[in-house]
């Protein structure tokens, strides 16, 4: 899949470009009218060829584009691409063969997918937290951080998440105390419904945080696998060719990491029924 999808995009781009060339040629024929057969044939072939090449190049660039992601995710992903290029060069030097190495394309695609999902989830968490916070909530977290001596160590997004989580926990605890001290039978059901609703809100928010942590952990593991492979190929590229292992064996850890990616995504999808709406965006 790592190389099939890009090739399909290149093929589709070339097909659409050729089709555009056909339409352009038809327009030229209508305008030129009485042009000779040789001139007409050369013009049609040129327009179709230019259209196909342009479309294929567009499809190639589209396949290699970096998906939208937060700046620090993009920086890490581009670093991973550079390492993959160096690994290809090292493998070619070791084997004397310029191989396709689809595992490298696959692992880069998985990393981009993880970072794109993490970007969407980070922005979703931040929007959800912002809507529910007041200046009193920010002040409360600031006082807590000041007492702990961690006031200057929080990033903006982490600050918002901590403030929102603390607010949900305070509201849940307050409802719990009201239930414990309630002596009014008419208020019991109302308080219980409010308590359950707030508990679901807190559980949902914590589930989003866990999902984000899973995505970021998997990206870290992919980066570690690529870095380890780069170090190994650098070490082996200096050894005699007869003493180096086959490229297929060297790429086995990447194949294992691709399987781990699939398992991680499956675990994210396997959520309780009441939390499915929170992770439905992942299926896109």
PDB file of C-alpha atoms in Angstrom:
ATOM      1  CA  UNK A   1       0.000   0.000   0.000  1.00  0.00           C
ATOM      2  CA  UNK A   2       2.878   2.386   0.696  1.00  0.00           C
ATOM      3  CA  UNK A   3       3.807   2.715  -3.006  1.00  0.00           C
ATOM      4  CA  UNK A   4       0.514   1.670  -4.649  1.00  0.00           C
ATOM      5  CA  UNK A   5      -1.465   4.729  -3.548  1.00  0.00           C
ATOM      6  CA  UNK A   6       1.155   7.256  -4.786  1.00  0.00           C
ATOM      7  CA  UNK A   7       1.378   5.396  -8.126  1.00  0.00           C
ATOM      8  CA  UNK A   8      -2.405   5.476  -8.452  1.00  0.00           C
ATOM      9  CA  UNK A   9      -2.368   9.226  -7.869  1.00  0.00           C
ATOM     10  CA  UNK A  10       0.342   9.676 -10.510  1.00  0.00           C
ATOM     11  CA  UNK A  11      -1.632   7.503 -12.941  1.00  0.00           C
ATOM     12  CA  UNK A  12      -4.859   9.364 -12.245  1.00  0.00           C
ATOM     13  CA  UNK A  13      -3.086  12.689 -12.694  1.00  0.00           C
ATOM     14  CA  UNK A  14      -1.603  11.550 -16.013  1.00  0.00           C
ATOM     15  CA  UNK A  15      -5.018  10.325 -17.213  1.00  0.00           C
ATOM     16  CA  UNK A  16      -6.753  13.568 -16.278  1.00  0.00           C
ATOM     17  CA  UNK A  17      -3.912  15.573 -17.848  1.00  0.00           C
ATOM     18  CA  UNK A  18      -4.198  13.580 -21.071  1.00  0.00           C
ATOM     19  CA  UNK A  19      -7.959  14.129 -21.090  1.00  0.00           C
ATOM     20  CA  UNK A  20      -7.374  17.863 -20.700  1.00  0.00           C
ATOM     21  CA  UNK A  21      -4.923  17.642 -23.601  1.00  0.00           C
ATOM     22  CA  UNK A  22      -7.595  15.982 -25.748  1.00  0.00           C
ATOM     23  CA  UNK A  23     -10.038  18.819 -25.012  1.00  0.00           C
ATOM     24  CA  UNK A  24      -7.321  21.376 -25.770  1.00  0.00           C
ATOM     25  CA  UNK A  25      -6.565  19.627 -29.052  1.00  0.00           C
ATOM     26  CA  UNK A  26     -10.244  19.596 -29.975  1.00  0.00           C
ATOM     27  CA  UNK A  27     -10.391  23.326 -29.308  1.00  0.00           C
ATOM     28  CA  UNK A  28      -7.295  23.880 -31.442  1.00  0.00           C
ATOM     29  CA  UNK A  29      -8.821  21.896 -34.311  1.00  0.00           C
ATOM     30  CA  UNK A  30     -11.963  24.031 -34.199  1.00  0.00           C
ATOM     31  CA  UNK A  31      -9.862  27.198 -34.320  1.00  0.00           C
ATOM     32  CA  UNK A  32      -7.205  26.026 -36.807  1.00  0.00           C
ATOM     33  CA  UNK A  33      -9.726  24.530 -39.207  1.00  0.00           C
ATOM     34  CA  UNK A  34      -7.733  23.930 -42.370  1.00  0.00           C
ATOM     35  CA  UNK A  35      -4.387  22.883 -40.917  1.00  0.00           C
ATOM     36  CA  UNK A  36      -2.560  20.045 -42.687  1.00  0.00           C
ATOM     37  CA  UNK A  37      -2.727  16.430 -41.479  1.00  0.00           C
ATOM     38  CA  UNK A  38       0.890  16.330 -40.307  1.00  0.00           C
ATOM     39  CA  UNK A  39       0.630  19.596 -38.421  1.00  0.00           C
ATOM     40  CA  UNK A  40      -2.658  18.553 -36.872  1.00  0.00           C
ATOM     41  CA  UNK A  41      -1.289  15.177 -35.766  1.00  0.00           C
ATOM     42  CA  UNK A  42       1.822  16.691 -34.214  1.00  0.00           C
ATOM     43  CA  UNK A  43      -0.201  19.355 -32.394  1.00  0.00           C
ATOM     44  CA  UNK A  44      -2.693  16.827 -31.003  1.00  0.00           C
ATOM     45  CA  UNK A  45       0.071  14.493 -29.824  1.00  0.00           C
ATOM     46  CA  UNK A  46       1.974  17.378 -28.262  1.00  0.00           C
ATOM     47  CA  UNK A  47      -1.065  18.689 -26.397  1.00  0.00           C
ATOM     48  CA  UNK A  48      -2.026  15.229 -25.128  1.00  0.00           C
ATOM     49  CA  UNK A  49       1.583  14.454 -24.153  1.00  0.00           C
ATOM     50  CA  UNK A  50       2.084  17.732 -22.332  1.00  0.00           C
ATOM     51  CA  UNK A  51      -1.228  17.250 -20.542  1.00  0.00           C
ATOM     52  CA  UNK A  52      -0.310  13.699 -19.470  1.00  0.00           C
ATOM     53  CA  UNK A  53       3.146  14.713 -18.238  1.00  0.00           C
ATOM     54  CA  UNK A  54       1.777  17.744 -16.392  1.00  0.00           C
ATOM     55  CA  UNK A  55      -0.997  15.685 -14.812  1.00  0.00           C
ATOM     56  CA  UNK A  56       1.419  12.924 -13.797  1.00  0.00           C
ATOM     57  CA  UNK A  57       3.824  15.443 -12.251  1.00  0.00           C
ATOM     58  CA  UNK A  58       0.948  17.066 -10.366  1.00  0.00           C
ATOM     59  CA  UNK A  59      -0.147  13.657  -9.094  1.00  0.00           C
ATOM     60  CA  UNK A  60       3.426  12.858  -8.056  1.00  0.00           C
ATOM     61  CA  UNK A  61       3.775  16.116  -6.110  1.00  0.00           C
ATOM     62  CA  UNK A  62       0.332  15.608  -4.560  1.00  0.00           C
ATOM     63  CA  UNK A  63       1.292  12.103  -3.421  1.00  0.00           C
ATOM     64  CA  UNK A  64       4.486  13.417  -1.809  1.00  0.00           C
ATOM     65  CA  UNK A  65       2.899  16.404  -0.094  1.00  0.00           C
ATOM     66  CA  UNK A  66       3.014  16.670   3.680  1.00  0.00           C
ATOM     67  CA  UNK A  67      -0.546  16.530   5.091  1.00  0.00           C
ATOM     68  CA  UNK A  68      -1.717  19.468   7.238  1.00  0.00           C
ATOM     69  CA  UNK A  69      -0.271  19.162  10.747  1.00  0.00           C
ATOM     70  CA  UNK A  70       0.956  21.338  13.596  1.00  0.00           C
ATOM     71  CA  UNK A  71       4.425  22.917  13.111  1.00  0.00           C
ATOM     72  CA  UNK A  72       6.261  20.719  15.617  1.00  0.00           C
ATOM     73  CA  UNK A  73       4.674  17.592  14.109  1.00  0.00           C
ATOM     74  CA  UNK A  74       5.653  18.751  10.605  1.00  0.00           C
ATOM     75  CA  UNK A  75       9.240  19.363  11.709  1.00  0.00           C
ATOM     76  CA  UNK A  76       9.537  15.846  13.123  1.00  0.00           C
ATOM     77  CA  UNK A  77       7.929  14.274  10.056  1.00  0.00           C
ATOM     78  CA  UNK A  78      10.245  16.103   7.646  1.00  0.00           C
ATOM     79  CA  UNK A  79      13.204  14.955   9.757  1.00  0.00           C
ATOM     80  CA  UNK A  80      11.916  11.397   9.362  1.00  0.00           C
ATOM     81  CA  UNK A  81      11.719  11.842   5.573  1.00  0.00           C
ATOM     82  CA  UNK A  82      15.337  12.978   5.495  1.00  0.00           C
ATOM     83  CA  UNK A  83      16.406   9.929   7.493  1.00  0.00           C
ATOM     84  CA  UNK A  84      14.474   7.662   5.112  1.00  0.00           C
ATOM     85  CA  UNK A  85      16.320   9.180   2.135  1.00  0.00           C
ATOM     86  CA  UNK A  86      19.641   8.523   3.845  1.00  0.00           C
ATOM     87  CA  UNK A  87      18.596   4.936   4.605  1.00  0.00           C
ATOM     88  CA  UNK A  88      17.784   4.373   0.912  1.00  0.00           C
ATOM     89  CA  UNK A  89      21.208   5.687  -0.062  1.00  0.00           C
ATOM     90  CA  UNK A  90      22.919   3.496   2.547  1.00  0.00           C
ATOM     91  CA  UNK A  91      21.018   0.370   1.456  1.00  0.00           C
ATOM     92  CA  UNK A  92      21.916   1.056  -2.153  1.00  0.00           C
ATOM     93  CA  UNK A  93      25.566   1.409  -1.183  1.00  0.00           C
ATOM     94  CA  UNK A  94      25.432  -1.841   0.815  1.00  0.00           C
ATOM     95  CA  UNK A  95      23.648  -3.936  -1.804  1.00  0.00           C
ATOM     96  CA  UNK A  96      24.725  -2.238  -5.013  1.00  0.00           C
ATOM     97  CA  UNK A  97      21.059  -2.270  -6.075  1.00  0.00           C
ATOM     98  CA  UNK A  98      18.660   0.665  -6.183  1.00  0.00           C
ATOM     99  CA  UNK A  99      15.646  -0.971  -4.571  1.00  0.00           C
ATOM    100  CA  UNK A 100      12.114   0.357  -4.107  1.00  0.00           C
ATOM    101  CA  UNK A 101      12.021  -0.404  -0.353  1.00  0.00           C
ATOM    102  CA  UNK A 102       8.224   0.080  -0.008  1.00  0.00           C
ATOM    103  CA  UNK A 103       8.528  -0.355   3.776  1.00  0.00           C
ATOM    104  CA  UNK A 104      10.103   3.093   3.971  1.00  0.00           C
ATOM    105  CA  UNK A 105       7.237   4.653   2.006  1.00  0.00           C
ATOM    106  CA  UNK A 106       4.754   2.784   4.176  1.00  0.00           C
ATOM    107  CA  UNK A 107       6.283   3.863   7.487  1.00  0.00           C
ATOM    108  CA  UNK A 108       6.416   7.506   6.349  1.00  0.00           C
ATOM    109  CA  UNK A 109       2.751   7.337   5.325  1.00  0.00           C
ATOM    110  CA  UNK A 110       1.823   5.875   8.724  1.00  0.00           C
ATOM    111  CA  UNK A 111       3.790   8.571  10.542  1.00  0.00           C
ATOM    112  CA  UNK A 112       2.091  11.320   8.515  1.00  0.00           C
ATOM    113  CA  UNK A 113      -1.306   9.769   9.228  1.00  0.00           C
ATOM    114  CA  UNK A 114      -0.607   9.605  12.969  1.00  0.00           C
ATOM    115  CA  UNK A 115       0.587  13.208  13.131  1.00  0.00           C
ATOM    116  CA  UNK A 116      -2.373  14.439  11.098  1.00  0.00           C
ATOM    117  CA  UNK A 117      -4.785  12.637  13.438  1.00  0.00           C
ATOM    118  CA  UNK A 118      -2.919  13.999  16.469  1.00  0.00           C
ATOM    119  CA  UNK A 119      -3.172  17.507  15.015  1.00  0.00           C
ATOM    120  CA  UNK A 120      -6.942  17.216  14.591  1.00  0.00           C
ATOM    121  CA  UNK A 121      -7.341  15.814  18.082  1.00  0.00           C
ATOM    122  CA  UNK A 122      -5.167  18.482  19.717  1.00  0.00           C
ATOM    123  CA  UNK A 123      -7.201  21.214  18.050  1.00  0.00           C
ATOM    124  CA  UNK A 124     -10.447  19.482  19.032  1.00  0.00           C
ATOM    125  CA  UNK A 125      -9.378  19.236  22.667  1.00  0.00           C
ATOM    126  CA  UNK A 126      -8.288  22.870  22.700  1.00  0.00           C
ATOM    127  CA  UNK A 127     -11.587  24.086  21.194  1.00  0.00           C
ATOM    128  CA  UNK A 128     -13.610  21.997  23.646  1.00  0.00           C
ATOM    129  CA  UNK A 129     -11.592  23.235  26.611  1.00  0.00           C
ATOM    130  CA  UNK A 130     -11.693  26.888  25.577  1.00  0.00           C
ATOM    131  CA  UNK A 131     -15.484  26.876  25.321  1.00  0.00           C
ATOM    132  CA  UNK A 132     -15.847  25.622  28.879  1.00  0.00           C
ATOM    133  CA  UNK A 133     -13.360  27.877  30.674  1.00  0.00           C
ATOM    134  CA  UNK A 134     -13.816  31.197  32.476  1.00  0.00           C
ATOM    135  CA  UNK A 135     -11.186  33.550  33.880  1.00  0.00           C
ATOM    136  CA  UNK A 136     -11.848  32.077  37.346  1.00  0.00           C
ATOM    137  CA  UNK A 137     -10.827  28.644  36.034  1.00  0.00           C
ATOM    138  CA  UNK A 138      -7.557  30.024  34.647  1.00  0.00           C
ATOM    139  CA  UNK A 139      -6.922  31.822  37.935  1.00  0.00           C
ATOM    140  CA  UNK A 140      -7.525  28.635  39.911  1.00  0.00           C
ATOM    141  CA  UNK A 141      -5.004  26.678  37.815  1.00  0.00           C
ATOM    142  CA  UNK A 142      -2.484  29.518  38.074  1.00  0.00           C
ATOM    143  CA  UNK A 143      -2.729  29.466  41.865  1.00  0.00           C
ATOM    144  CA  UNK A 144      -2.317  25.670  41.917  1.00  0.00           C
ATOM    145  CA  UNK A 145       0.706  25.864  39.601  1.00  0.00           C
ATOM    146  CA  UNK A 146       2.187  28.662  41.698  1.00  0.00           C
ATOM    147  CA  UNK A 147       1.896  26.550  44.854  1.00  0.00           C
ATOM    148  CA  UNK A 148       3.516  23.600  43.025  1.00  0.00           C
ATOM    149  CA  UNK A 149       6.290  25.758  41.554  1.00  0.00           C
ATOM    150  CA  UNK A 150       5.398  24.704  37.990  1.00  0.00           C
ATOM    151  CA  UNK A 151       3.889  27.968  36.765  1.00  0.00           C
ATOM    152  CA  UNK A 152       6.446  28.545  34.013  1.00  0.00           C
ATOM    153  CA  UNK A 153       6.675  24.969  32.758  1.00  0.00           C
ATOM    154  CA  UNK A 154       3.330  24.642  30.971  1.00  0.00           C
ATOM    155  CA  UNK A 155       2.789  25.027  27.250  1.00  0.00           C
ATOM    156  CA  UNK A 156      -0.319  26.908  26.153  1.00  0.00           C
ATOM    157  CA  UNK A 157      -2.288  23.809  25.144  1.00  0.00           C
ATOM    158  CA  UNK A 158      -1.282  21.905  28.305  1.00  0.00           C
ATOM    159  CA  UNK A 159      -2.386  24.882  30.408  1.00  0.00           C
ATOM    160  CA  UNK A 160      -5.841  24.899  28.788  1.00  0.00           C
ATOM    161  CA  UNK A 161      -6.225  21.136  29.180  1.00  0.00           C
ATOM    162  CA  UNK A 162      -5.205  21.224  32.824  1.00  0.00           C
ATOM    163  CA  UNK A 163      -7.615  24.083  33.537  1.00  0.00           C
ATOM    164  CA  UNK A 164     -10.505  22.311  31.824  1.00  0.00           C
ATOM    165  CA  UNK A 165      -9.795  18.939  33.464  1.00  0.00           C
ATOM    166  CA  UNK A 166      -9.556  20.618  36.881  1.00  0.00           C
ATOM    167  CA  UNK A 167     -12.863  22.404  36.267  1.00  0.00           C
ATOM    168  CA  UNK A 168     -14.650  19.157  35.375  1.00  0.00           C
ATOM    169  CA  UNK A 169     -13.185  17.447  38.437  1.00  0.00           C
ATOM    170  CA  UNK A 170     -14.270  20.320  40.722  1.00  0.00           C
ATOM    171  CA  UNK A 171     -17.789  20.301  39.310  1.00  0.00           C
ATOM    172  CA  UNK A 172     -18.046  16.510  39.645  1.00  0.00           C
ATOM    173  CA  UNK A 173     -16.799  16.619  43.244  1.00  0.00           C
ATOM    174  CA  UNK A 174     -19.226  19.422  44.061  1.00  0.00           C
ATOM    175  CA  UNK A 175     -22.154  17.411  42.677  1.00  0.00           C
ATOM    176  CA  UNK A 176     -20.958  14.382  44.646  1.00  0.00           C
ATOM    177  CA  UNK A 177     -20.956  16.388  47.879  1.00  0.00           C
ATOM    178  CA  UNK A 178     -24.458  17.669  47.136  1.00  0.00           C
ATOM    179  CA  UNK A 179     -25.648  14.103  46.638  1.00  0.00           C
ATOM    180  CA  UNK A 180     -24.048  12.982  49.890  1.00  0.00           C
ATOM    181  CA  UNK A 181     -25.694  15.774  51.888  1.00  0.00           C
ATOM    182  CA  UNK A 182     -29.015  15.837  50.053  1.00  0.00           C
ATOM    183  CA  UNK A 183     -32.081  15.125  52.177  1.00  0.00           C
ATOM    184  CA  UNK A 184     -34.659  16.218  49.640  1.00  0.00           C
ATOM    185  CA  UNK A 185     -36.216  13.264  47.820  1.00  0.00           C
ATOM    186  CA  UNK A 186     -37.451  15.495  44.984  1.00  0.00           C
ATOM    187  CA  UNK A 187     -33.878  16.669  44.235  1.00  0.00           C
ATOM    188  CA  UNK A 188     -32.317  13.188  44.336  1.00  0.00           C
ATOM    189  CA  UNK A 189     -33.049  12.208  40.724  1.00  0.00           C
ATOM    190  CA  UNK A 190     -32.037  15.633  39.397  1.00  0.00           C
ATOM    191  CA  UNK A 191     -28.713  15.516  41.235  1.00  0.00           C
ATOM    192  CA  UNK A 192     -28.033  11.959  40.123  1.00  0.00           C
ATOM    193  CA  UNK A 193     -28.671  12.841  36.468  1.00  0.00           C
ATOM    194  CA  UNK A 194     -26.396  15.886  36.732  1.00  0.00           C
ATOM    195  CA  UNK A 195     -23.696  13.797  38.428  1.00  0.00           C
ATOM    196  CA  UNK A 196     -23.830  11.089  35.741  1.00  0.00           C
ATOM    197  CA  UNK A 197     -23.712  13.683  32.965  1.00  0.00           C
ATOM    198  CA  UNK A 198     -20.680  15.409  34.492  1.00  0.00           C
ATOM    199  CA  UNK A 199     -18.970  12.048  35.027  1.00  0.00           C
ATOM    200  CA  UNK A 200     -19.497  11.252  31.334  1.00  0.00           C
ATOM    201  CA  UNK A 201     -18.019  14.628  30.339  1.00  0.00           C
ATOM    202  CA  UNK A 202     -14.917  13.997  32.435  1.00  0.00           C
ATOM    203  CA  UNK A 203     -14.541  10.414  31.162  1.00  0.00           C
ATOM    204  CA  UNK A 204     -14.922  11.594  27.566  1.00  0.00           C
ATOM    205  CA  UNK A 205     -12.281  14.291  28.003  1.00  0.00           C
ATOM    206  CA  UNK A 206      -9.874  11.832  29.611  1.00  0.00           C
ATOM    207  CA  UNK A 207     -10.500   9.423  26.736  1.00  0.00           C
ATOM    208  CA  UNK A 208      -9.516  12.147  24.250  1.00  0.00           C
ATOM    209  CA  UNK A 209      -6.320  12.747  26.196  1.00  0.00           C
ATOM    210  CA  UNK A 210      -5.536   9.009  26.250  1.00  0.00           C
ATOM    211  CA  UNK A 211      -6.179   8.759  22.511  1.00  0.00           C
ATOM    212  CA  UNK A 212      -3.821  11.649  21.826  1.00  0.00           C
ATOM    213  CA  UNK A 213      -1.173  10.040  24.023  1.00  0.00           C
ATOM    214  CA  UNK A 214      -1.549   6.772  22.075  1.00  0.00           C
ATOM    215  CA  UNK A 215      -1.091   8.584  18.753  1.00  0.00           C
ATOM    216  CA  UNK A 216       1.972  10.481  19.959  1.00  0.00           C
ATOM    217  CA  UNK A 217       3.502   7.362  21.531  1.00  0.00           C
ATOM    218  CA  UNK A 218       3.106   5.471  18.255  1.00  0.00           C
ATOM    219  CA  UNK A 219       4.756   8.343  16.338  1.00  0.00           C
ATOM    220  CA  UNK A 220       7.647   8.261  18.803  1.00  0.00           C
ATOM    221  CA  UNK A 221       8.069   4.509  18.301  1.00  0.00           C
ATOM    222  CA  UNK A 222       8.056   4.905  14.515  1.00  0.00           C
ATOM    223  CA  UNK A 223      10.703   7.639  14.749  1.00  0.00           C
ATOM    224  CA  UNK A 224      12.819   5.410  17.012  1.00  0.00           C
ATOM    225  CA  UNK A 225      12.568   2.515  14.537  1.00  0.00           C
ATOM    226  CA  UNK A 226      13.674   4.695  11.631  1.00  0.00           C
ATOM    227  CA  UNK A 227      16.536   6.182  13.672  1.00  0.00           C
ATOM    228  CA  UNK A 228      17.715   2.718  14.706  1.00  0.00           C
ATOM    229  CA  UNK A 229      17.623   1.534  11.093  1.00  0.00           C
ATOM    230  CA  UNK A 230      19.594   4.604   9.982  1.00  0.00           C
ATOM    231  CA  UNK A 231      22.285   3.947  12.599  1.00  0.00           C
ATOM    232  CA  UNK A 232      22.450   0.293  11.576  1.00  0.00           C
ATOM    233  CA  UNK A 233      22.793   1.074   7.869  1.00  0.00           C
ATOM    234  CA  UNK A 234      25.493   3.678   8.605  1.00  0.00           C
ATOM    235  CA  UNK A 235      27.417   1.070  10.598  1.00  0.00           C
ATOM    236  CA  UNK A 236      27.010  -1.656   7.985  1.00  0.00           C
ATOM    237  CA  UNK A 237      27.727   0.560   4.970  1.00  0.00           C
ATOM    238  CA  UNK A 238      31.369   0.694   6.064  1.00  0.00           C
ATOM    239  CA  UNK A 239      31.607  -3.109   6.322  1.00  0.00           C
ATOM    240  CA  UNK A 240      32.503  -5.445   3.423  1.00  0.00           C
ATOM    241  CA  UNK A 241      29.486  -6.174   1.241  1.00  0.00           C
ATOM    242  CA  UNK A 242      29.813  -9.920   1.827  1.00  0.00           C
ATOM    243  CA  UNK A 243      29.469  -9.399   5.593  1.00  0.00           C
ATOM    244  CA  UNK A 244      26.291  -7.303   5.506  1.00  0.00           C
ATOM    245  CA  UNK A 245      22.838  -8.840   6.072  1.00  0.00           C
ATOM    246  CA  UNK A 246      20.182  -8.766   3.373  1.00  0.00           C
ATOM    247  CA  UNK A 247      18.155  -5.551   3.087  1.00  0.00           C
ATOM    248  CA  UNK A 248      14.997  -7.594   3.654  1.00  0.00           C
ATOM    249  CA  UNK A 249      16.229  -8.594   7.112  1.00  0.00           C
ATOM    250  CA  UNK A 250      17.207  -5.031   7.985  1.00  0.00           C
ATOM    251  CA  UNK A 251      13.728  -3.770   7.094  1.00  0.00           C
ATOM    252  CA  UNK A 252      11.944  -6.342   9.278  1.00  0.00           C
ATOM    253  CA  UNK A 253      11.700  -3.946  12.307  1.00  0.00           C
ATOM    254  CA  UNK A 254       9.854  -1.444  10.101  1.00  0.00           C
ATOM    255  CA  UNK A 255       7.369  -4.122   9.068  1.00  0.00           C
ATOM    256  CA  UNK A 256       6.827  -4.953  12.729  1.00  0.00           C
ATOM    257  CA  UNK A 257       6.276  -1.271  13.483  1.00  0.00           C
ATOM    258  CA  UNK A 258       3.695  -1.041  10.688  1.00  0.00           C
ATOM    259  CA  UNK A 259       1.814  -3.936  12.320  1.00  0.00           C
ATOM    260  CA  UNK A 260       2.035  -2.141  15.676  1.00  0.00           C
ATOM    261  CA  UNK A 261       0.528   0.949  14.042  1.00  0.00           C
ATOM    262  CA  UNK A 262      -2.441  -1.068  12.787  1.00  0.00           C
ATOM    263  CA  UNK A 263      -2.963  -2.560  16.263  1.00  0.00           C
ATOM    264  CA  UNK A 264      -2.779   0.883  17.908  1.00  0.00           C
ATOM    265  CA  UNK A 265      -5.415   2.291  15.558  1.00  0.00           C
ATOM    266  CA  UNK A 266      -7.623  -0.764  16.169  1.00  0.00           C
ATOM    267  CA  UNK A 267      -7.388  -0.172  19.919  1.00  0.00           C
ATOM    268  CA  UNK A 268      -8.440   3.448  19.460  1.00  0.00           C
ATOM    269  CA  UNK A 269     -11.467   2.325  17.441  1.00  0.00           C
ATOM    270  CA  UNK A 270     -12.475  -0.250  20.058  1.00  0.00           C
ATOM    271  CA  UNK A 271     -14.046   2.242  22.459  1.00  0.00           C
ATOM    272  CA  UNK A 272     -17.181   1.887  24.584  1.00  0.00           C
ATOM    273  CA  UNK A 273     -20.407   2.663  22.730  1.00  0.00           C
ATOM    274  CA  UNK A 274     -21.046   5.930  24.603  1.00  0.00           C
ATOM    275  CA  UNK A 275     -17.593   7.241  23.573  1.00  0.00           C
ATOM    276  CA  UNK A 276     -17.803   6.363  19.861  1.00  0.00           C
ATOM    277  CA  UNK A 277     -18.867   9.859  18.863  1.00  0.00           C
ATOM    278  CA  UNK A 278     -15.672  11.271  20.360  1.00  0.00           C
ATOM    279  CA  UNK A 279     -13.412   9.178  18.113  1.00  0.00           C
ATOM    280  CA  UNK A 280     -15.609   8.991  14.990  1.00  0.00           C
ATOM    281  CA  UNK A 281     -13.370  11.602  13.338  1.00  0.00           C
ATOM    282  CA  UNK A 282     -10.537   9.060  13.238  1.00  0.00           C
ATOM    283  CA  UNK A 283     -12.394   6.980  10.676  1.00  0.00           C
ATOM    284  CA  UNK A 284     -12.083   9.860   8.210  1.00  0.00           C
TER     285      UNK A 284
END
